[in-house]
Amino acid sequence: MDRVYNFSAGPACLPVEVLNRASKELVNYEDAGMSVMEMSHRSGSYQAIIDNAESKLRKIMGIPDNYKVLFLQGGASTQFAMIPLNLMTNHKKAHFVNTGAWSKKAIAEAKKYGDVNVVASSEDKTFGYIPDLDSDMFDKNADYVHITSNNTIYGTRFSKLPEVNGLPIISDMSSCILSEVINVADYGMIYAGAQKNIGPAGVTIVIIREDLIGEAVEFTPTMLKYKTHADTGSMFNTPPTYSIYMAGLVFEWIDQNGGVAAMQKINEKKAAILYDYLDASDMFSATVDGVDRSLMNIPFVTGDADLDAKFIAEAASNGLMTLKGHRSVGGMRASIYNAMPVAGVQKLVDVMKAFEAKNK
Ligand code: PMP
């Protein structure tokens, strides 16, 4: 089979240039006589790889010097516990905005360690919108505000940051990091599992303002303290060496292709191609409206489960894969991360148009 257009929500498509480069470097990395996978994480060669990954990420995101970049394991899901263990330490309280399944998981985990105040939720409409937020909702007697910037399953995103009375905003950016320009200094901490816009699964990126690192709750396991990893350059134990190497190649690819601003432009174009068609179509419709629409994950439905299944099969026969929507929403979902070319989205729309004409 030739390479397909893979619309998976994650693990997701990677830039083919990065895959080709990794394949060239696989067996003998830069004359080291071994693969990156076989290298000691304490070797000079590997130190250069992790340093390069960090400096490229700092460059493309404009990360200020007073933020640490940590390369951790355990996925974004481990952050759901690490965040309260490390940061819910002063007021023992945090505010959460519930915008979907991942917010709910973060809320459930935080409840084990402190007082959780859910300021707003969009659960009443299957998380199809971002709730209105007002600074009055965020009293100051809390340690932080947690949001999920982009909701992978429901296809919503925060188009602007809420006013939160000066509290640190902690954002789960698993499915939108590097997709659009953000100001890192607006956040206390940003975290993301790699397997969407960063690289293969296995590494979780944490970008945290240094003054927030502080002391974790006393019983926190050593491996779950940010300080452990911040003090050791993410080398307290063996890091996910190959995933970090691959992430570094993706950061370089972004840098060489105009940086995050250029990614954003292409992402807006791709999203517009699909949303414009969905808004015009008599058969397909988007499940999210207006400014809350995600640039990365676009759910859509026909309203008829059999027709959805028929379309997904037709798309697959045209090399358009993994379009089935999450079971809680049904229908289809096209995840169009940075590595999805415009041509992939254009082909999807062409196949949808032909399907609509044939199945009127
Ligand atoms: N948060 C968001 C927004 C996600 O999309 C996901 C995974 N799809 C997670 C958290 C969980 O990530 P992980 O599987 O890396 O734990």
Tab-separated table of N, CA and C in Angstrom, residues 182-341:
chain	number	residue	atom	x	y	z
A	182	ILE	N	1.310	31.092	20.282
A	182	ILE	CA	0.793	31.483	21.607
A	182	ILE	C	1.894	32.256	22.328
A	183	ASN	N	1.482	32.956	23.382
A	183	ASN	CA	2.448	33.653	24.221
A	183	ASN	C	2.652	32.815	25.481
A	184	VAL	N	3.767	32.114	25.550
A	184	VAL	CA	4.011	31.182	26.660
A	184	VAL	C	3.877	31.894	28.005
A	185	ALA	N	4.283	33.167	28.055
A	185	ALA	CA	4.256	33.910	29.320
A	185	ALA	C	2.831	34.108	29.856
A	186	ASP	N	1.810	33.859	29.027
A	186	ASP	CA	0.425	33.938	29.508
A	186	ASP	C	0.043	32.729	30.357
A	187	TYR	N	0.909	31.743	30.403
A	187	TYR	CA	0.582	30.486	31.093
A	187	TYR	C	1.555	30.239	32.242
A	188	GLY	N	1.055	29.554	33.275
A	188	GLY	CA	1.959	29.086	34.327
A	188	GLY	C	2.653	27.820	33.879
A	189	MET	N	1.880	26.979	33.202
A	189	MET	CA	2.429	25.716	32.713
A	189	MET	C	1.624	25.239	31.504
A	190	ILE	N	2.349	24.627	30.580
A	190	ILE	CA	1.735	24.022	29.386
A	190	ILE	C	2.210	22.583	29.351
A	191	TYR	N	1.319	21.658	29.036
A	191	TYR	CA	1.788	20.274	28.897
A	191	TYR	C	1.122	19.613	27.705
A	192	ALA	N	1.803	18.605	27.169
A	192	ALA	CA	1.283	17.925	25.984
A	192	ALA	C	1.938	16.564	25.811
A	193	GLY	N	1.132	15.556	25.597
A	193	GLY	CA	1.655	14.275	25.134
A	193	GLY	C	2.156	14.480	23.711
A	194	ALA	N	3.135	13.688	23.301
A	194	ALA	CA	3.806	13.972	22.021
A	194	ALA	C	3.029	13.543	20.795
A	195	GLN	N	2.151	12.561	20.946
A	195	GLN	CA	1.750	11.752	19.789
A	195	GLN	C	0.769	12.405	18.807
A	196	LYS	N	0.685	13.761	18.843
A	196	LYS	CA	-0.156	14.446	17.865
A	196	LYS	C	0.697	15.420	17.047
A	197	ASN	N	1.133	16.502	17.700
A	197	ASN	CA	1.896	17.500	16.933
A	197	ASN	C	3.390	17.486	17.219
A	198	ILE	N	3.862	16.569	18.055
A	198	ILE	CA	5.268	16.612	18.470
A	198	ILE	C	6.086	15.457	17.904
A	199	GLY	N	5.549	14.264	17.945
A	199	GLY	CA	6.337	13.118	17.489
A	199	GLY	C	5.662	11.825	17.904
A	200	PRO	N	6.430	10.738	17.956
A	200	PRO	CA	5.803	9.483	18.379
A	200	PRO	C	5.463	9.505	19.865
A	201	ALA	N	4.557	8.640	20.296
A	201	ALA	CA	4.185	8.552	21.716
A	201	ALA	C	5.423	8.207	22.538
A	202	GLY	N	5.377	8.552	23.821
A	202	GLY	CA	6.466	8.143	24.714
A	202	GLY	C	7.067	9.274	25.503
A	203	VAL	N	6.988	10.487	24.969
A	203	VAL	CA	7.497	11.629	25.730
A	203	VAL	C	6.341	12.611	25.953
A	204	THR	N	6.344	13.231	27.109
A	204	THR	CA	5.370	14.271	27.436
A	204	THR	C	6.157	15.549	27.704
A	205	ILE	N	5.769	16.615	27.041
A	205	ILE	CA	6.481	17.884	27.223
A	205	ILE	C	5.775	18.709	28.297
A	206	VAL	N	6.559	19.215	29.243
A	206	VAL	CA	6.050	20.152	30.252
A	206	VAL	C	6.873	21.426	30.154
A	207	ILE	N	6.176	22.551	30.022
A	207	ILE	CA	6.833	23.864	29.992
A	207	ILE	C	6.300	24.604	31.216
A	208	ILE	N	7.150	24.833	32.189
A	208	ILE	CA	6.653	25.330	33.478
A	208	ILE	C	7.463	26.525	33.964
A	209	ARG	N	6.739	27.540	34.463
A	209	ARG	CA	7.406	28.729	35.017
A	209	ARG	C	8.172	28.313	36.265
A	210	GLU	N	9.426	28.719	36.339
A	210	GLU	CA	10.310	28.193	37.389
A	210	GLU	C	9.777	28.417	38.798
A	211	ASP	N	9.166	29.575	39.043
A	211	ASP	CA	8.731	29.854	40.424
A	211	ASP	C	7.578	28.955	40.865
A	212	LEU	N	6.945	28.240	39.922
A	212	LEU	CA	5.840	27.349	40.307
A	212	LEU	C	6.347	25.967	40.716
A	213	ILE	N	7.599	25.675	40.426
A	213	ILE	CA	8.093	24.307	40.641
A	213	ILE	C	8.076	23.941	42.130
A	214	GLY	N	8.591	24.772	42.962
A	214	GLY	CA	8.468	24.664	44.418
A	214	GLY	C	8.480	23.271	45.020
A	215	GLU	N	7.798	23.155	46.129
A	215	GLU	CA	7.768	21.886	46.870
A	215	GLU	C	6.448	21.176	46.625
A	216	ALA	N	6.511	19.918	46.248
A	216	ALA	CA	5.298	19.127	46.043
A	216	ALA	C	4.740	18.674	47.398
A	217	VAL	N	3.515	18.168	47.370
A	217	VAL	CA	2.910	17.555	48.562
A	217	VAL	C	3.877	16.481	49.072
A	218	GLU	N	3.973	16.358	50.390
A	218	GLU	CA	5.039	15.558	50.994
A	218	GLU	C	5.109	14.114	50.486
A	219	PHE	N	3.974	13.484	50.302
A	219	PHE	CA	3.999	12.059	49.924
A	219	PHE	C	4.208	11.824	48.424
A	220	THR	N	4.466	12.892	47.677
A	220	THR	CA	4.618	12.753	46.222
A	220	THR	C	5.819	11.851	45.880
A	221	PRO	N	5.608	10.823	45.079
A	221	PRO	CA	6.751	10.002	44.658
A	221	PRO	C	7.811	10.855	43.948
A	222	THR	N	9.062	10.515	44.142
A	222	THR	CA	10.173	11.283	43.562
A	222	THR	C	9.972	11.519	42.067
A	223	MET	N	9.552	10.461	41.360
A	223	MET	CA	9.395	10.560	39.904
A	223	MET	C	8.264	11.507	39.500
A	224	LEU	N	7.374	11.826	40.441
A	224	LEU	CA	6.236	12.688	40.097
A	224	LEU	C	6.447	14.132	40.543
A	225	LYS	N	7.676	14.447	40.963
A	225	LYS	CA	7.965	15.837	41.343
A	225	LYS	C	8.603	16.562	40.156
A	226	TYR	N	8.078	17.728	39.807
A	226	TYR	CA	8.709	18.504	38.731
A	226	TYR	C	10.156	18.843	39.089
A	227	LYS	N	10.377	19.097	40.384
A	227	LYS	CA	11.720	19.499	40.827
A	227	LYS	C	12.754	18.416	40.490
A	228	THR	N	12.361	17.164	40.650
A	228	THR	CA	13.272	16.060	40.344
A	228	THR	C	13.802	16.178	38.922
A	229	HIS	N	12.885	16.454	38.003
A	229	HIS	CA	13.250	16.473	36.578
A	229	HIS	C	13.874	17.811	36.175
A	230	ALA	N	13.419	18.892	36.826
A	230	ALA	CA	13.987	20.211	36.520
A	230	ALA	C	15.445	20.273	36.980
A	231	ASP	N	15.732	19.656	38.118
A	231	ASP	CA	17.097	19.720	38.668
A	231	ASP	C	18.087	18.820	37.922
A	232	THR	N	17.584	17.905	37.128
A	232	THR	CA	18.476	16.921	36.493
A	232	THR	C	18.426	16.985	34.963
A	233	GLY	N	17.863	18.064	34.419
A	233	GLY	CA	17.791	18.185	32.957
A	233	GLY	C	17.025	17.027	32.330
A	234	SER	N	15.952	16.606	32.974
A	234	SER	CA	15.127	15.463	32.522
A	234	SER	C	15.938	14.169	32.431
A	235	MET	N	16.991	14.070	33.249
A	235	MET	CA	17.864	12.874	33.223
A	235	MET	C	17.938	12.218	34.602
A	236	PHE	N	16.903	12.389	35.423
A	236	PHE	CA	16.919	11.701	36.731
A	236	PHE	C	16.991	10.194	36.510
A	237	ASN	N	16.186	9.758	35.549
A	237	ASN	CA	16.272	8.346	35.133
A	237	ASN	C	16.401	8.346	33.607
A	238	THR	N	16.321	7.179	33.008
A	238	THR	CA	16.470	7.096	31.559
A	238	THR	C	15.267	7.754	30.888
A	239	PRO	N	15.469	8.806	30.148
A	239	PRO	CA	14.319	9.420	29.464
A	239	PRO	C	13.949	8.607	28.221
A	240	PRO	N	12.792	8.889	27.627
A	240	PRO	CA	12.397	8.178	26.397
A	240	PRO	C	13.249	8.680	25.232
A	241	THR	N	14.443	8.124	25.122
A	241	THR	CA	15.491	8.727	24.286
A	241	THR	C	15.076	8.875	22.820
A	242	TYR	N	14.487	7.814	22.259
A	242	TYR	CA	14.185	7.894	20.824
A	242	TYR	C	13.035	8.870	20.553
A	243	SER	N	12.036	8.880	21.431
A	243	SER	CA	10.912	9.820	21.234
A	243	SER	C	11.398	11.261	21.299
A	244	ILE	N	12.363	11.518	22.182
A	244	ILE	CA	12.897	12.890	22.290
A	244	ILE	C	13.678	13.242	21.019
A	245	TYR	N	14.433	12.288	20.518
A	245	TYR	CA	15.166	12.505	19.255
A	245	TYR	C	14.179	12.839	18.125
A	246	MET	N	13.113	12.056	18.026
A	246	MET	CA	12.120	12.289	16.966
A	246	MET	C	11.434	13.648	17.152
A	247	ALA	N	11.134	13.984	18.405
A	247	ALA	CA	10.521	15.298	18.676
A	247	ALA	C	11.467	16.404	18.188
A	248	GLY	N	12.754	16.228	18.443
A	248	GLY	CA	13.742	17.219	17.984
A	248	GLY	C	13.710	17.372	16.469
A	249	LEU	N	13.556	16.254	15.757
A	249	LEU	CA	13.490	16.336	14.283
A	249	LEU	C	12.223	17.086	13.840
A	250	VAL	N	11.120	16.845	14.556
A	250	VAL	CA	9.874	17.556	14.202
A	250	VAL	C	10.030	19.056	14.492
A	251	PHE	N	10.664	19.398	15.611
A	251	PHE	CA	10.872	20.828	15.921
A	251	PHE	C	11.736	21.479	14.828
A	252	GLU	N	12.748	20.753	14.379
A	252	GLU	CA	13.602	21.279	13.306
A	252	GLU	C	12.808	21.464	12.021
A	253	TRP	N	11.947	20.499	11.729
A	253	TRP	CA	11.105	20.571	10.524
A	253	TRP	C	10.203	21.803	10.583
A	254	ILE	N	9.635	22.068	11.749
A	254	ILE	CA	8.778	23.264	11.907
A	254	ILE	C	9.615	24.518	11.689
A	255	ASP	N	10.792	24.535	12.304
A	255	ASP	CA	11.683	25.697	12.192
A	255	ASP	C	12.054	25.950	10.723
A	256	GLN	N	12.380	24.872	10.027
A	256	GLN	CA	12.809	25.020	8.626
A	256	GLN	C	11.654	25.378	7.691
A	257	ASN	N	10.431	25.168	8.167
A	257	ASN	CA	9.272	25.457	7.318
A	257	ASN	C	8.521	26.707	7.752
A	258	GLY	N	9.246	27.648	8.332
A	258	GLY	CA	8.642	28.952	8.637
A	258	GLY	C	8.172	29.106	10.066
A	259	GLY	N	8.405	28.088	10.901
A	259	GLY	CA	8.041	28.209	12.315
A	259	GLY	C	6.554	28.024	12.569
A	260	VAL	N	6.148	28.284	13.805
A	260	VAL	CA	4.757	28.037	14.209
A	260	VAL	C	3.797	28.980	13.474
A	261	ALA	N	4.247	30.204	13.190
A	261	ALA	CA	3.364	31.148	12.472
A	261	ALA	C	2.978	30.583	11.102
A	262	ALA	N	3.943	29.959	10.423
A	262	ALA	CA	3.649	29.369	9.110
A	262	ALA	C	2.732	28.158	9.261
A	263	MET	N	2.971	27.354	10.328
A	263	MET	CA	2.074	26.210	10.587
A	263	MET	C	0.637	26.710	10.776
A	264	GLN	N	0.515	27.780	11.571
A	264	GLN	CA	-0.820	28.326	11.865
A	264	GLN	C	-1.552	28.726	10.580
A	265	LYS	N	-0.830	29.404	9.690
A	265	LYS	CA	-1.437	29.849	8.426
A	265	LYS	C	-1.971	28.650	7.641
A	266	ILE	N	-1.136	27.612	7.541
A	266	ILE	CA	-1.544	26.416	6.792
A	266	ILE	C	-2.699	25.723	7.515
A	267	ASN	N	-2.625	25.673	8.852
A	267	ASN	CA	-3.700	25.022	9.619
A	267	ASN	C	-5.027	25.750	9.434
A	268	GLU	N	-4.965	27.095	9.399
A	268	GLU	CA	-6.201	27.863	9.196
A	268	GLU	C	-6.758	27.593	7.797
A	269	LYS	N	-5.864	27.464	6.845
A	269	LYS	CA	-6.301	27.193	5.468
A	269	LYS	C	-6.953	25.807	5.380
A	270	LYS	N	-6.287	24.819	5.982
A	270	LYS	CA	-6.826	23.443	5.944
A	270	LYS	C	-8.194	23.391	6.614
A	271	ALA	N	-8.285	24.009	7.801
A	271	ALA	CA	-9.553	23.971	8.532
A	271	ALA	C	-10.650	24.661	7.728
A	272	ALA	N	-10.302	25.788	7.087
A	272	ALA	CA	-11.308	26.524	6.306
A	272	ALA	C	-11.809	25.682	5.132
A	273	ILE	N	-10.911	24.936	4.494
A	273	ILE	CA	-11.324	24.094	3.357
A	273	ILE	C	-12.418	23.126	3.815
A	274	LEU	N	-12.197	22.506	4.987
A	274	LEU	CA	-13.157	21.499	5.462
A	274	LEU	C	-14.425	22.150	6.037
A	275	TYR	N	-14.259	23.169	6.883
A	275	TYR	CA	-15.452	23.808	7.479
A	275	TYR	C	-16.323	24.458	6.392
A	276	ASP	N	-15.703	25.083	5.404
A	276	ASP	CA	-16.492	25.743	4.349
A	276	ASP	C	-17.352	24.717	3.623
A	277	TYR	N	-16.737	23.564	3.341
A	277	TYR	CA	-17.529	22.539	2.665
A	277	TYR	C	-18.652	22.031	3.586
A	278	LEU	N	-18.303	21.780	4.859
A	278	LEU	CA	-19.315	21.270	5.800
A	278	LEU	C	-20.490	22.241	5.921
A	279	ASP	N	-20.194	23.539	5.918
A	279	ASP	CA	-21.255	24.544	6.056
A	279	ASP	C	-22.127	24.619	4.801
A	280	ALA	N	-21.552	24.248	3.657
A	280	ALA	CA	-22.304	24.324	2.398
A	280	ALA	C	-23.035	23.021	2.075
A	281	SER	N	-22.574	21.927	2.660
A	281	SER	CA	-23.094	20.608	2.286
A	281	SER	C	-24.522	20.380	2.794
A	282	ASP	N	-25.311	19.621	2.000
A	282	ASP	CA	-26.650	19.220	2.457
A	282	ASP	C	-26.589	17.911	3.220
A	283	MET	N	-25.480	17.179	3.089
A	283	MET	CA	-25.386	15.856	3.703
A	283	MET	C	-24.574	15.868	5.001
A	284	PHE	N	-23.436	16.534	4.964
A	284	PHE	CA	-22.522	16.536	6.120
A	284	PHE	C	-22.659	17.852	6.882
A	285	SER	N	-22.527	17.777	8.211
A	285	SER	CA	-22.452	19.038	8.965
A	285	SER	C	-21.460	18.927	10.106
A	286	ALA	N	-20.872	20.064	10.452
A	286	ALA	CA	-19.935	20.134	11.578
A	286	ALA	C	-20.734	20.109	12.878
A	287	THR	N	-20.134	19.588	13.939
A	287	THR	CA	-20.850	19.526	15.223
A	287	THR	C	-20.535	20.734	16.113
A	288	VAL	N	-19.626	21.587	15.679
A	288	VAL	CA	-19.246	22.771	16.467
A	288	VAL	C	-19.386	23.999	15.577
A	289	ASP	N	-19.811	25.113	16.192
A	289	ASP	CA	-19.999	26.350	15.417
A	289	ASP	C	-19.023	27.441	15.835
A	290	GLY	N	-18.824	28.381	14.937
A	290	GLY	CA	-18.195	29.656	15.241
A	290	GLY	C	-16.776	29.587	15.773
A	291	VAL	N	-16.460	30.517	16.674
A	291	VAL	CA	-15.063	30.677	17.113
A	291	VAL	C	-14.561	29.505	17.940
A	292	ASP	N	-15.479	28.670	18.427
A	292	ASP	CA	-15.047	27.533	19.255
A	292	ASP	C	-14.505	26.371	18.419
A	293	ARG	N	-14.578	26.494	17.103
A	293	ARG	CA	-14.148	25.390	16.238
A	293	ARG	C	-12.635	25.157	16.314
A	294	SER	N	-12.278	23.907	16.525
A	294	SER	CA	-10.865	23.520	16.567
A	294	SER	C	-10.243	23.610	15.182
A	295	LEU	N	-8.958	23.968	15.161
A	295	LEU	CA	-8.204	23.909	13.898
A	295	LEU	C	-7.627	22.520	13.677
A	296	MET	N	-7.615	21.701	14.717
A	296	MET	CA	-6.882	20.431	14.669
A	296	MET	C	-7.787	19.200	14.525
A	297	ASN	N	-8.943	19.219	15.198
A	297	ASN	CA	-9.824	18.039	15.219
A	297	ASN	C	-11.206	18.501	14.796
A	298	ILE	N	-11.675	17.970	13.682
A	298	ILE	CA	-12.941	18.459	13.123
A	298	ILE	C	-13.958	17.313	13.039
A	299	PRO	N	-14.862	17.247	14.031
A	299	PRO	CA	-15.896	16.214	13.967
A	299	PRO	C	-17.020	16.638	13.017
A	300	PHE	N	-17.600	15.671	12.317
A	300	PHE	CA	-18.741	15.974	11.449
A	300	PHE	C	-19.624	14.742	11.316
A	301	VAL	N	-20.888	14.977	10.973
A	301	VAL	CA	-21.872	13.885	10.933
A	301	VAL	C	-22.769	14.031	9.704
A	302	THR	N	-23.412	12.905	9.356
A	302	THR	CA	-24.488	12.992	8.357
A	302	THR	C	-25.843	12.956	9.053
A	303	GLY	N	-25.864	12.490	10.297
A	303	GLY	CA	-27.123	12.325	11.011
A	303	GLY	C	-27.707	10.928	10.837
A	304	ASP	N	-27.025	10.075	10.078
A	304	ASP	CA	-27.511	8.720	9.809
A	304	ASP	C	-26.309	7.768	9.985
A	305	ALA	N	-26.382	6.918	11.015
A	305	ALA	CA	-25.219	6.086	11.372
A	305	ALA	C	-24.796	5.170	10.221
A	306	ASP	N	-25.769	4.654	9.454
A	306	ASP	CA	-25.428	3.760	8.336
A	306	ASP	C	-24.687	4.525	7.240
A	307	LEU	N	-25.148	5.745	6.991
A	307	LEU	CA	-24.499	6.574	5.968
A	307	LEU	C	-23.079	6.961	6.422
A	308	ASP	N	-22.941	7.251	7.715
A	308	ASP	CA	-21.592	7.539	8.261
A	308	ASP	C	-20.658	6.361	7.990
A	309	ALA	N	-21.138	5.145	8.306
A	309	ALA	CA	-20.296	3.947	8.139
A	309	ALA	C	-19.944	3.757	6.670
A	310	LYS	N	-20.913	4.003	5.800
A	310	LYS	CA	-20.670	3.860	4.363
A	310	LYS	C	-19.616	4.870	3.900
A	311	PHE	N	-19.724	6.089	4.421
A	311	PHE	CA	-18.743	7.109	4.035
A	311	PHE	C	-17.343	6.736	4.524
A	312	ILE	N	-17.248	6.272	5.766
A	312	ILE	CA	-15.926	5.932	6.323
A	312	ILE	C	-15.276	4.827	5.470
A	313	ALA	N	-16.076	3.863	5.028
A	313	ALA	CA	-15.552	2.784	4.174
A	313	ALA	C	-15.112	3.342	2.816
A	314	GLU	N	-15.919	4.217	2.257
A	314	GLU	CA	-15.596	4.832	0.957
A	314	GLU	C	-14.310	5.663	1.053
A	315	ALA	N	-14.199	6.405	2.144
A	315	ALA	CA	-12.992	7.222	2.344
A	315	ALA	C	-11.762	6.317	2.430
A	316	ALA	N	-11.879	5.233	3.188
A	316	ALA	CA	-10.727	4.318	3.356
A	316	ALA	C	-10.309	3.738	2.014
A	317	SER	N	-11.301	3.434	1.159
A	317	SER	CA	-10.945	2.864	-0.142
A	317	SER	C	-10.251	3.907	-1.031
A	318	ASN	N	-10.333	5.171	-0.629
A	318	ASN	CA	-9.614	6.247	-1.338
A	318	ASN	C	-8.337	6.666	-0.612
A	319	GLY	N	-7.898	5.861	0.337
A	319	GLY	CA	-6.650	6.178	1.049
A	319	GLY	C	-6.793	7.263	2.105
A	320	LEU	N	-8.013	7.463	2.591
A	320	LEU	CA	-8.265	8.453	3.658
A	320	LEU	C	-8.646	7.664	4.911
A	321	MET	N	-7.687	7.545	5.844
A	321	MET	CA	-7.841	6.569	6.925
A	321	MET	C	-8.174	7.218	8.270
A	322	THR	N	-8.721	6.373	9.146
A	322	THR	CA	-8.968	6.706	10.568
A	322	THR	C	-9.894	7.923	10.706
A	323	LEU	N	-10.986	7.897	9.988
A	323	LEU	CA	-11.919	9.026	10.039
A	323	LEU	C	-13.106	8.784	10.972
A	324	LYS	N	-13.138	7.609	11.604
A	324	LYS	CA	-14.278	7.314	12.479
A	324	LYS	C	-14.235	8.241	13.695
A	325	GLY	N	-15.376	8.826	14.039
A	325	GLY	CA	-15.437	9.730	15.188
A	325	GLY	C	-15.350	8.972	16.506
A	326	HIS	N	-15.128	9.714	17.565
A	326	HIS	CA	-15.095	9.101	18.897
A	326	HIS	C	-16.489	8.580	19.230
A	327	ARG	N	-16.547	7.473	19.957
A	327	ARG	CA	-17.850	6.830	20.199
A	327	ARG	C	-18.851	7.748	20.920
A	328	SER	N	-18.357	8.731	21.680
A	328	SER	CA	-19.290	9.597	22.408
A	328	SER	C	-19.923	10.664	21.511
A	329	VAL	N	-19.366	10.873	20.329
A	329	VAL	CA	-19.913	11.873	19.411
A	329	VAL	C	-20.508	11.192	18.174
A	330	GLY	N	-19.917	10.062	17.779
A	330	GLY	CA	-20.359	9.346	16.579
A	330	GLY	C	-19.830	10.019	15.326
A	331	GLY	N	-20.332	9.584	14.194
A	331	GLY	CA	-19.950	10.207	12.935
A	331	GLY	C	-18.475	10.103	12.641
A	332	MET	N	-17.940	11.191	12.118
A	332	MET	CA	-16.554	11.211	11.648
A	332	MET	C	-15.765	12.273	12.412
A	333	ARG	N	-14.457	12.120	12.389
A	333	ARG	CA	-13.572	13.176	12.908
A	333	ARG	C	-12.312	13.177	12.056
A	334	ALA	N	-12.002	14.345	11.508
A	334	ALA	CA	-10.750	14.494	10.763
A	334	ALA	C	-9.764	15.247	11.654
A	335	SER	N	-8.690	14.586	12.043
A	335	SER	CA	-7.637	15.267	12.798
A	335	SER	C	-6.586	15.719	11.795
A	336	ILE	N	-6.375	17.018	11.759
A	336	ILE	CA	-5.528	17.594	10.699
A	336	ILE	C	-4.384	18.383	11.336
A	337	TYR	N	-3.514	17.635	12.006
A	337	TYR	CA	-2.372	18.234	12.694
A	337	TYR	C	-1.386	18.818	11.679
A	338	ASN	N	-0.297	19.414	12.227
A	338	ASN	CA	0.685	20.078	11.359
A	338	ASN	C	1.155	19.204	10.195
A	339	ALA	N	1.305	17.902	10.445
A	339	ALA	CA	1.895	17.033	9.416
A	339	ALA	C	0.900	16.659	8.311
A	340	MET	N	-0.375	17.003	8.481
A	340	MET	CA	-1.347	16.712	7.411
A	340	MET	C	-1.246	17.784	6.334
A	341	PRO	N	-0.883	17.391	5.114
A	341	PRO	CA	-0.756	18.427	4.078
A	341	PRO	C	-2.121	18.957	3.616
